[in-house]
Amino acid sequence: MTILPAIDLKDGKAVRLSKGLMDSAKIYSDEPWQVAKKFEKLGSEWVHLVDLNGAFAGKPENLEQIKKIRQNCNLKLELGGGIRDEETIKMYLELGIDRLILGSIAVKDAQFVKDMAAKYPIVVGIDAIDGMVAVEGWAETSDMKATDLAREFAACGVQAIICTDVGRDGMMTGVNIEFTKAIQEASGLETIASGGLKDMTDINALIEA
């Protein structure tokens, strides 16, 4: 199992949200690259980055901090938040990001995601509230089931799916194992559990699932 520590970026800072609410942001560092460096020193291979402002704006909003992380760390980086077109994908890959997460656009234009996955290292982000896909930085809930969206991307070149139970995100109340298993079974893809991870009990439960 690979553990991906996460850094959420808001207004240039490393933060943690509770249940995806922007006004709940707790600031952990004014220099997110230093957080990434700490993860690297602790032995992490990957770091999961989210441009929270970008997720709402639909375009990159924390680019300078992302550049600093890339310049100062040798970690593999995956990044999501505000990636809606091929130019942004190419820009981030040229910057040295290892793979990109497509979330909201996966609901609105599945064919675009499939086309991009055929050309670039793409992960699909599926964020859900009560089993229904949340989009636009979790500000809206769609009428699509998360498992139906996962099934849409089976065998199309997507590298993995990262699934987040929004209601548990940032709460450290435990990962939603059943939700994660349902996404994996629907897609047949490598599935990354996100949202609510508390301790080794969760990690062991995921290993056994």
PDB file of C-alpha atoms in Angstrom:
ATOM      1  CA  MET A   1       0.000   0.000   0.000  1.00  0.00           C
ATOM      2  CA  THR A   2       1.173   3.516  -0.829  1.00  0.00           C
ATOM      3  CA  ILE A   3       0.346   6.355   1.571  1.00  0.00           C
ATOM      4  CA  LEU A   4      -0.156   9.764  -0.058  1.00  0.00           C
ATOM      5  CA  PRO A   5      -0.022  12.633   2.438  1.00  0.00           C
ATOM      6  CA  ALA A   6      -2.121  15.567   1.279  1.00  0.00           C
ATOM      7  CA  ILE A   7      -1.523  19.298   1.126  1.00  0.00           C
ATOM      8  CA  ASP A   8      -4.570  21.471   0.480  1.00  0.00           C
ATOM      9  CA  LEU A   9      -3.722  24.943  -0.803  1.00  0.00           C
ATOM     10  CA  LYS A  10      -5.885  27.975  -0.041  1.00  0.00           C
ATOM     11  CA  ASP A  11      -4.744  31.561  -0.535  1.00  0.00           C
ATOM     12  CA  GLY A  12      -1.142  30.373  -0.789  1.00  0.00           C
ATOM     13  CA  LYS A  13      -1.217  28.496   2.519  1.00  0.00           C
ATOM     14  CA  ALA A  14      -1.423  24.840   3.554  1.00  0.00           C
ATOM     15  CA  VAL A  15      -4.798  24.301   5.200  1.00  0.00           C
ATOM     16  CA  ARG A  16      -7.272  21.668   6.333  1.00  0.00           C
ATOM     17  CA  LEU A  17     -10.986  21.991   5.664  1.00  0.00           C
ATOM     18  CA  SER A  18     -13.760  20.291   7.599  1.00  0.00           C
ATOM     19  CA  LYS A  19     -16.322  18.608   5.325  1.00  0.00           C
ATOM     20  CA  GLY A  20     -15.063  20.673   2.399  1.00  0.00           C
ATOM     21  CA  LEU A  21     -16.264  24.001   3.801  1.00  0.00           C
ATOM     22  CA  MET A  22     -13.931  26.801   2.710  1.00  0.00           C
ATOM     23  CA  ASP A  23     -14.704  28.983   5.726  1.00  0.00           C
ATOM     24  CA  SER A  24     -13.611  26.136   8.019  1.00  0.00           C
ATOM     25  CA  ALA A  25      -9.997  26.324   6.819  1.00  0.00           C
ATOM     26  CA  LYS A  26      -7.391  25.792   9.521  1.00  0.00           C
ATOM     27  CA  ILE A  27      -3.971  27.095   8.487  1.00  0.00           C
ATOM     28  CA  TYR A  28      -1.064  24.711   9.057  1.00  0.00           C
ATOM     29  CA  SER A  29       1.698  26.561   7.235  1.00  0.00           C
ATOM     30  CA  ASP A  30       2.338  29.780   5.351  1.00  0.00           C
ATOM     31  CA  GLU A  31       4.960  27.887   3.318  1.00  0.00           C
ATOM     32  CA  PRO A  32       3.390  24.724   1.865  1.00  0.00           C
ATOM     33  CA  TRP A  33       6.673  23.649   0.262  1.00  0.00           C
ATOM     34  CA  GLN A  34       8.120  23.208   3.745  1.00  0.00           C
ATOM     35  CA  VAL A  35       5.282  20.819   4.593  1.00  0.00           C
ATOM     36  CA  ALA A  36       6.032  18.836   1.434  1.00  0.00           C
ATOM     37  CA  LYS A  37       9.722  18.768   2.350  1.00  0.00           C
ATOM     38  CA  LYS A  38       8.842  17.395   5.774  1.00  0.00           C
ATOM     39  CA  PHE A  39       6.790  14.615   4.168  1.00  0.00           C
ATOM     40  CA  GLU A  40       9.760  13.832   1.935  1.00  0.00           C
ATOM     41  CA  LYS A  41      12.118  13.583   4.907  1.00  0.00           C
ATOM     42  CA  LEU A  42       9.654  11.219   6.597  1.00  0.00           C
ATOM     43  CA  GLY A  43       9.927   8.868   3.633  1.00  0.00           C
ATOM     44  CA  SER A  44       6.899   9.718   1.510  1.00  0.00           C
ATOM     45  CA  GLU A  45       7.122   8.862  -2.169  1.00  0.00           C
ATOM     46  CA  TRP A  46       4.075  10.872  -3.267  1.00  0.00           C
ATOM     47  CA  VAL A  47       2.243  13.995  -2.143  1.00  0.00           C
ATOM     48  CA  HIS A  48      -1.346  14.732  -3.097  1.00  0.00           C
ATOM     49  CA  LEU A  49      -1.911  18.444  -3.816  1.00  0.00           C
ATOM     50  CA  VAL A  50      -5.231  20.248  -4.133  1.00  0.00           C
ATOM     51  CA  ASP A  51      -5.625  23.828  -5.329  1.00  0.00           C
ATOM     52  CA  LEU A  52      -8.782  24.628  -3.355  1.00  0.00           C
ATOM     53  CA  ASN A  53      -9.178  28.117  -4.786  1.00  0.00           C
ATOM     54  CA  GLY A  54      -8.709  26.638  -8.235  1.00  0.00           C
ATOM     55  CA  ALA A  55     -11.452  24.078  -7.637  1.00  0.00           C
ATOM     56  CA  PHE A  56     -13.929  26.908  -7.122  1.00  0.00           C
ATOM     57  CA  ALA A  57     -12.530  29.218  -9.806  1.00  0.00           C
ATOM     58  CA  GLY A  58     -12.117  26.539 -12.469  1.00  0.00           C
ATOM     59  CA  LYS A  59      -8.521  27.593 -13.152  1.00  0.00           C
ATOM     60  CA  PRO A  60      -5.130  27.531 -11.373  1.00  0.00           C
ATOM     61  CA  GLU A  61      -5.042  29.865  -8.373  1.00  0.00           C
ATOM     62  CA  ASN A  62      -2.070  28.673  -6.285  1.00  0.00           C
ATOM     63  CA  LEU A  63       0.465  28.284  -9.062  1.00  0.00           C
ATOM     64  CA  GLU A  64       3.370  29.983  -7.289  1.00  0.00           C
ATOM     65  CA  GLN A  65       3.112  27.697  -4.278  1.00  0.00           C
ATOM     66  CA  ILE A  66       2.855  24.649  -6.533  1.00  0.00           C
ATOM     67  CA  LYS A  67       6.015  25.771  -8.333  1.00  0.00           C
ATOM     68  CA  LYS A  68       7.830  26.159  -5.001  1.00  0.00           C
ATOM     69  CA  ILE A  69       6.841  22.648  -3.959  1.00  0.00           C
ATOM     70  CA  ARG A  70       8.112  21.229  -7.246  1.00  0.00           C
ATOM     71  CA  GLN A  71      11.363  23.202  -7.080  1.00  0.00           C
ATOM     72  CA  ASN A  72      12.174  22.248  -3.498  1.00  0.00           C
ATOM     73  CA  CYS A  73      11.106  18.592  -3.343  1.00  0.00           C
ATOM     74  CA  ASN A  74      11.947  15.379  -5.165  1.00  0.00           C
ATOM     75  CA  LEU A  75       8.621  13.772  -4.349  1.00  0.00           C
ATOM     76  CA  LYS A  76       6.207  12.555  -6.981  1.00  0.00           C
ATOM     77  CA  LEU A  77       3.296  14.989  -7.124  1.00  0.00           C
ATOM     78  CA  GLU A  78      -0.323  14.521  -8.095  1.00  0.00           C
ATOM     79  CA  LEU A  79      -2.447  17.632  -8.363  1.00  0.00           C
ATOM     80  CA  GLY A  80      -6.122  18.466  -8.621  1.00  0.00           C
ATOM     81  CA  GLY A  81      -8.300  21.549  -8.446  1.00  0.00           C
ATOM     82  CA  GLY A  82      -9.346  23.780 -11.321  1.00  0.00           C
ATOM     83  CA  ILE A  83      -8.028  21.615 -14.160  1.00  0.00           C
ATOM     84  CA  ARG A  84     -10.608  21.954 -16.910  1.00  0.00           C
ATOM     85  CA  ASP A  85      -8.709  21.974 -20.226  1.00  0.00           C
ATOM     86  CA  GLU A  86      -5.769  20.432 -22.054  1.00  0.00           C
ATOM     87  CA  GLU A  87      -3.651  23.570 -21.882  1.00  0.00           C
ATOM     88  CA  THR A  88      -3.713  23.483 -18.084  1.00  0.00           C
ATOM     89  CA  ILE A  89      -2.812  19.790 -18.118  1.00  0.00           C
ATOM     90  CA  LYS A  90       0.155  20.443 -20.403  1.00  0.00           C
ATOM     91  CA  MET A  91       1.268  23.429 -18.337  1.00  0.00           C
ATOM     92  CA  TYR A  92       1.338  21.413 -15.116  1.00  0.00           C
ATOM     93  CA  LEU A  93       3.128  18.465 -16.718  1.00  0.00           C
ATOM     94  CA  GLU A  94       5.764  20.813 -18.138  1.00  0.00           C
ATOM     95  CA  LEU A  95       6.124  22.230 -14.633  1.00  0.00           C
ATOM     96  CA  GLY A  96       7.016  18.738 -13.414  1.00  0.00           C
ATOM     97  CA  ILE A  97       3.766  17.501 -11.890  1.00  0.00           C
ATOM     98  CA  ASP A  98       3.664  13.716 -12.270  1.00  0.00           C
ATOM     99  CA  ARG A  99      -0.064  13.209 -12.743  1.00  0.00           C
ATOM    100  CA  LEU A 100      -3.224  15.301 -12.784  1.00  0.00           C
ATOM    101  CA  ILE A 101      -6.565  14.762 -11.089  1.00  0.00           C
ATOM    102  CA  LEU A 102      -9.712  15.567 -13.058  1.00  0.00           C
ATOM    103  CA  GLY A 103     -12.825  15.912 -10.930  1.00  0.00           C
ATOM    104  CA  SER A 104     -15.665  18.257 -11.841  1.00  0.00           C
ATOM    105  CA  ILE A 105     -14.923  17.979 -15.557  1.00  0.00           C
ATOM    106  CA  ALA A 106     -15.303  14.187 -15.276  1.00  0.00           C
ATOM    107  CA  VAL A 107     -18.993  14.682 -14.497  1.00  0.00           C
ATOM    108  CA  LYS A 108     -19.585  17.315 -17.155  1.00  0.00           C
ATOM    109  CA  ASP A 109     -17.482  15.883 -19.987  1.00  0.00           C
ATOM    110  CA  ALA A 110     -16.478  12.243 -19.515  1.00  0.00           C
ATOM    111  CA  GLN A 111     -15.228  11.980 -23.093  1.00  0.00           C
ATOM    112  CA  PHE A 112     -12.742  14.795 -22.509  1.00  0.00           C
ATOM    113  CA  VAL A 113     -11.325  12.879 -19.543  1.00  0.00           C
ATOM    114  CA  LYS A 114     -11.036   9.699 -21.610  1.00  0.00           C
ATOM    115  CA  ASP A 115      -9.283  11.609 -24.399  1.00  0.00           C
ATOM    116  CA  MET A 116      -6.838  13.153 -21.932  1.00  0.00           C
ATOM    117  CA  ALA A 117      -6.199   9.797 -20.234  1.00  0.00           C
ATOM    118  CA  ALA A 118      -5.146   8.387 -23.597  1.00  0.00           C
ATOM    119  CA  LYS A 119      -2.416  11.040 -23.831  1.00  0.00           C
ATOM    120  CA  TYR A 120      -1.434  12.047 -20.295  1.00  0.00           C
ATOM    121  CA  PRO A 121      -1.142  10.576 -16.760  1.00  0.00           C
ATOM    122  CA  ILE A 122      -4.658  11.182 -15.446  1.00  0.00           C
ATOM    123  CA  VAL A 123      -6.427  10.244 -12.220  1.00  0.00           C
ATOM    124  CA  VAL A 124     -10.168  10.761 -11.804  1.00  0.00           C
ATOM    125  CA  GLY A 125     -11.274  12.379  -8.566  1.00  0.00           C
ATOM    126  CA  ILE A 126     -14.700  11.283  -7.351  1.00  0.00           C
ATOM    127  CA  ASP A 127     -15.950  13.275  -4.386  1.00  0.00           C
ATOM    128  CA  ALA A 128     -19.297  12.263  -2.959  1.00  0.00           C
ATOM    129  CA  ILE A 129     -21.904  13.440  -0.499  1.00  0.00           C
ATOM    130  CA  ASP A 130     -24.222  10.614   0.576  1.00  0.00           C
ATOM    131  CA  GLY A 131     -23.111   8.611  -2.450  1.00  0.00           C
ATOM    132  CA  MET A 132     -23.822  11.374  -4.988  1.00  0.00           C
ATOM    133  CA  VAL A 133     -21.015  13.124  -6.871  1.00  0.00           C
ATOM    134  CA  ALA A 134     -20.074  16.592  -5.588  1.00  0.00           C
ATOM    135  CA  VAL A 135     -18.558  19.130  -8.001  1.00  0.00           C
ATOM    136  CA  GLU A 136     -17.160  22.672  -8.178  1.00  0.00           C
ATOM    137  CA  GLY A 137     -15.104  22.411  -5.015  1.00  0.00           C
ATOM    138  CA  TRP A 138     -17.897  20.429  -3.350  1.00  0.00           C
ATOM    139  CA  ALA A 139     -20.176  23.462  -3.533  1.00  0.00           C
ATOM    140  CA  GLU A 140     -22.700  21.555  -5.666  1.00  0.00           C
ATOM    141  CA  THR A 141     -24.078  18.016  -5.590  1.00  0.00           C
ATOM    142  CA  SER A 142     -24.903  16.408  -8.925  1.00  0.00           C
ATOM    143  CA  ASP A 143     -27.621  13.862  -9.668  1.00  0.00           C
ATOM    144  CA  MET A 144     -25.034  11.196 -10.556  1.00  0.00           C
ATOM    145  CA  LYS A 145     -24.159   8.282  -8.301  1.00  0.00           C
ATOM    146  CA  ALA A 146     -20.461   8.014  -7.509  1.00  0.00           C
ATOM    147  CA  THR A 147     -20.411   4.342  -8.503  1.00  0.00           C
ATOM    148  CA  ASP A 148     -21.953   5.147 -11.899  1.00  0.00           C
ATOM    149  CA  LEU A 149     -19.230   7.713 -12.540  1.00  0.00           C
ATOM    150  CA  ALA A 150     -16.547   5.222 -11.499  1.00  0.00           C
ATOM    151  CA  ARG A 151     -17.972   2.643 -13.909  1.00  0.00           C
ATOM    152  CA  GLU A 152     -17.756   5.204 -16.725  1.00  0.00           C
ATOM    153  CA  PHE A 153     -13.956   5.236 -16.526  1.00  0.00           C
ATOM    154  CA  ALA A 154     -13.230   1.512 -16.398  1.00  0.00           C
ATOM    155  CA  ALA A 155     -10.646   0.405 -18.977  1.00  0.00           C
ATOM    156  CA  CYS A 156     -10.161   3.785 -20.666  1.00  0.00           C
ATOM    157  CA  GLY A 157      -6.587   4.590 -19.663  1.00  0.00           C
ATOM    158  CA  VAL A 158      -7.250   6.396 -16.384  1.00  0.00           C
ATOM    159  CA  GLN A 159      -4.442   5.476 -13.972  1.00  0.00           C
ATOM    160  CA  ALA A 160      -6.505   5.450 -10.786  1.00  0.00           C
ATOM    161  CA  ILE A 161      -9.523   6.853  -9.004  1.00  0.00           C
ATOM    162  CA  ILE A 162      -9.237   8.876  -5.839  1.00  0.00           C
ATOM    163  CA  CYS A 163     -12.514   8.822  -3.932  1.00  0.00           C
ATOM    164  CA  THR A 164     -13.422  11.187  -1.129  1.00  0.00           C
ATOM    165  CA  ASP A 165     -16.352  10.983   1.250  1.00  0.00           C
ATOM    166  CA  VAL A 166     -16.869  14.725   1.690  1.00  0.00           C
ATOM    167  CA  GLY A 167     -18.747  14.286   4.955  1.00  0.00           C
ATOM    168  CA  ARG A 168     -15.656  12.734   6.531  1.00  0.00           C
ATOM    169  CA  ASP A 169     -13.003  14.911   4.925  1.00  0.00           C
ATOM    170  CA  GLY A 170     -10.872  16.716   7.484  1.00  0.00           C
ATOM    171  CA  MET A 171     -12.833  15.207  10.369  1.00  0.00           C
ATOM    172  CA  MET A 172     -10.453  12.318  11.178  1.00  0.00           C
ATOM    173  CA  THR A 173     -13.414  10.095  12.041  1.00  0.00           C
ATOM    174  CA  GLY A 174     -12.351   7.156   9.887  1.00  0.00           C
ATOM    175  CA  VAL A 175     -12.290   6.311   6.189  1.00  0.00           C
ATOM    176  CA  ASN A 176     -15.493   5.154   4.493  1.00  0.00           C
ATOM    177  CA  ILE A 177     -14.348   1.627   3.647  1.00  0.00           C
ATOM    178  CA  GLU A 178     -17.628   0.557   2.054  1.00  0.00           C
ATOM    179  CA  PHE A 179     -17.655   3.564  -0.273  1.00  0.00           C
ATOM    180  CA  THR A 180     -14.050   2.948  -1.302  1.00  0.00           C
ATOM    181  CA  LYS A 181     -14.748  -0.726  -2.030  1.00  0.00           C
ATOM    182  CA  ALA A 182     -17.826   0.164  -4.069  1.00  0.00           C
ATOM    183  CA  ILE A 183     -15.804   2.573  -6.221  1.00  0.00           C
ATOM    184  CA  GLN A 184     -13.053   0.000  -6.770  1.00  0.00           C
ATOM    185  CA  GLU A 185     -15.512  -2.725  -7.701  1.00  0.00           C
ATOM    186  CA  ALA A 186     -17.387  -0.439 -10.099  1.00  0.00           C
ATOM    187  CA  SER A 187     -14.258   0.766 -11.897  1.00  0.00           C
ATOM    188  CA  GLY A 188     -11.832  -2.132 -11.577  1.00  0.00           C
ATOM    189  CA  LEU A 189      -9.108   0.495 -11.156  1.00  0.00           C
ATOM    190  CA  GLU A 190      -6.543   1.230  -8.488  1.00  0.00           C
ATOM    191  CA  THR A 191      -8.529   3.209  -5.928  1.00  0.00           C
ATOM    192  CA  ILE A 192      -7.162   5.746  -3.468  1.00  0.00           C
ATOM    193  CA  ALA A 193      -9.207   6.252  -0.305  1.00  0.00           C
ATOM    194  CA  SER A 194      -9.472   9.840   0.895  1.00  0.00           C
ATOM    195  CA  GLY A 195     -11.343  11.668   3.611  1.00  0.00           C
ATOM    196  CA  GLY A 196     -11.410  10.990   7.332  1.00  0.00           C
ATOM    197  CA  LEU A 197      -8.329   8.804   7.750  1.00  0.00           C
ATOM    198  CA  LYS A 198      -7.555   8.718  11.453  1.00  0.00           C
ATOM    199  CA  ASP A 199      -4.922   6.146  12.358  1.00  0.00           C
ATOM    200  CA  MET A 200      -3.439   2.724  11.635  1.00  0.00           C
ATOM    201  CA  THR A 201      -6.823   1.120  12.250  1.00  0.00           C
ATOM    202  CA  ASP A 202      -8.077   2.708   9.027  1.00  0.00           C
ATOM    203  CA  ILE A 203      -4.961   1.710   7.107  1.00  0.00           C
ATOM    204  CA  ASN A 204      -5.200  -1.893   8.275  1.00  0.00           C
ATOM    205  CA  ALA A 205      -8.903  -1.979   7.394  1.00  0.00           C
ATOM    206  CA  LEU A 206      -8.114  -0.765   3.876  1.00  0.00           C
ATOM    207  CA  ILE A 207      -5.416  -3.413   3.482  1.00  0.00           C
ATOM    208  CA  GLU A 208      -7.877  -6.111   4.517  1.00  0.00           C
ATOM    209  CA  ALA A 209     -10.761  -4.771   2.403  1.00  0.00           C
TER     210      ALA A 209
END
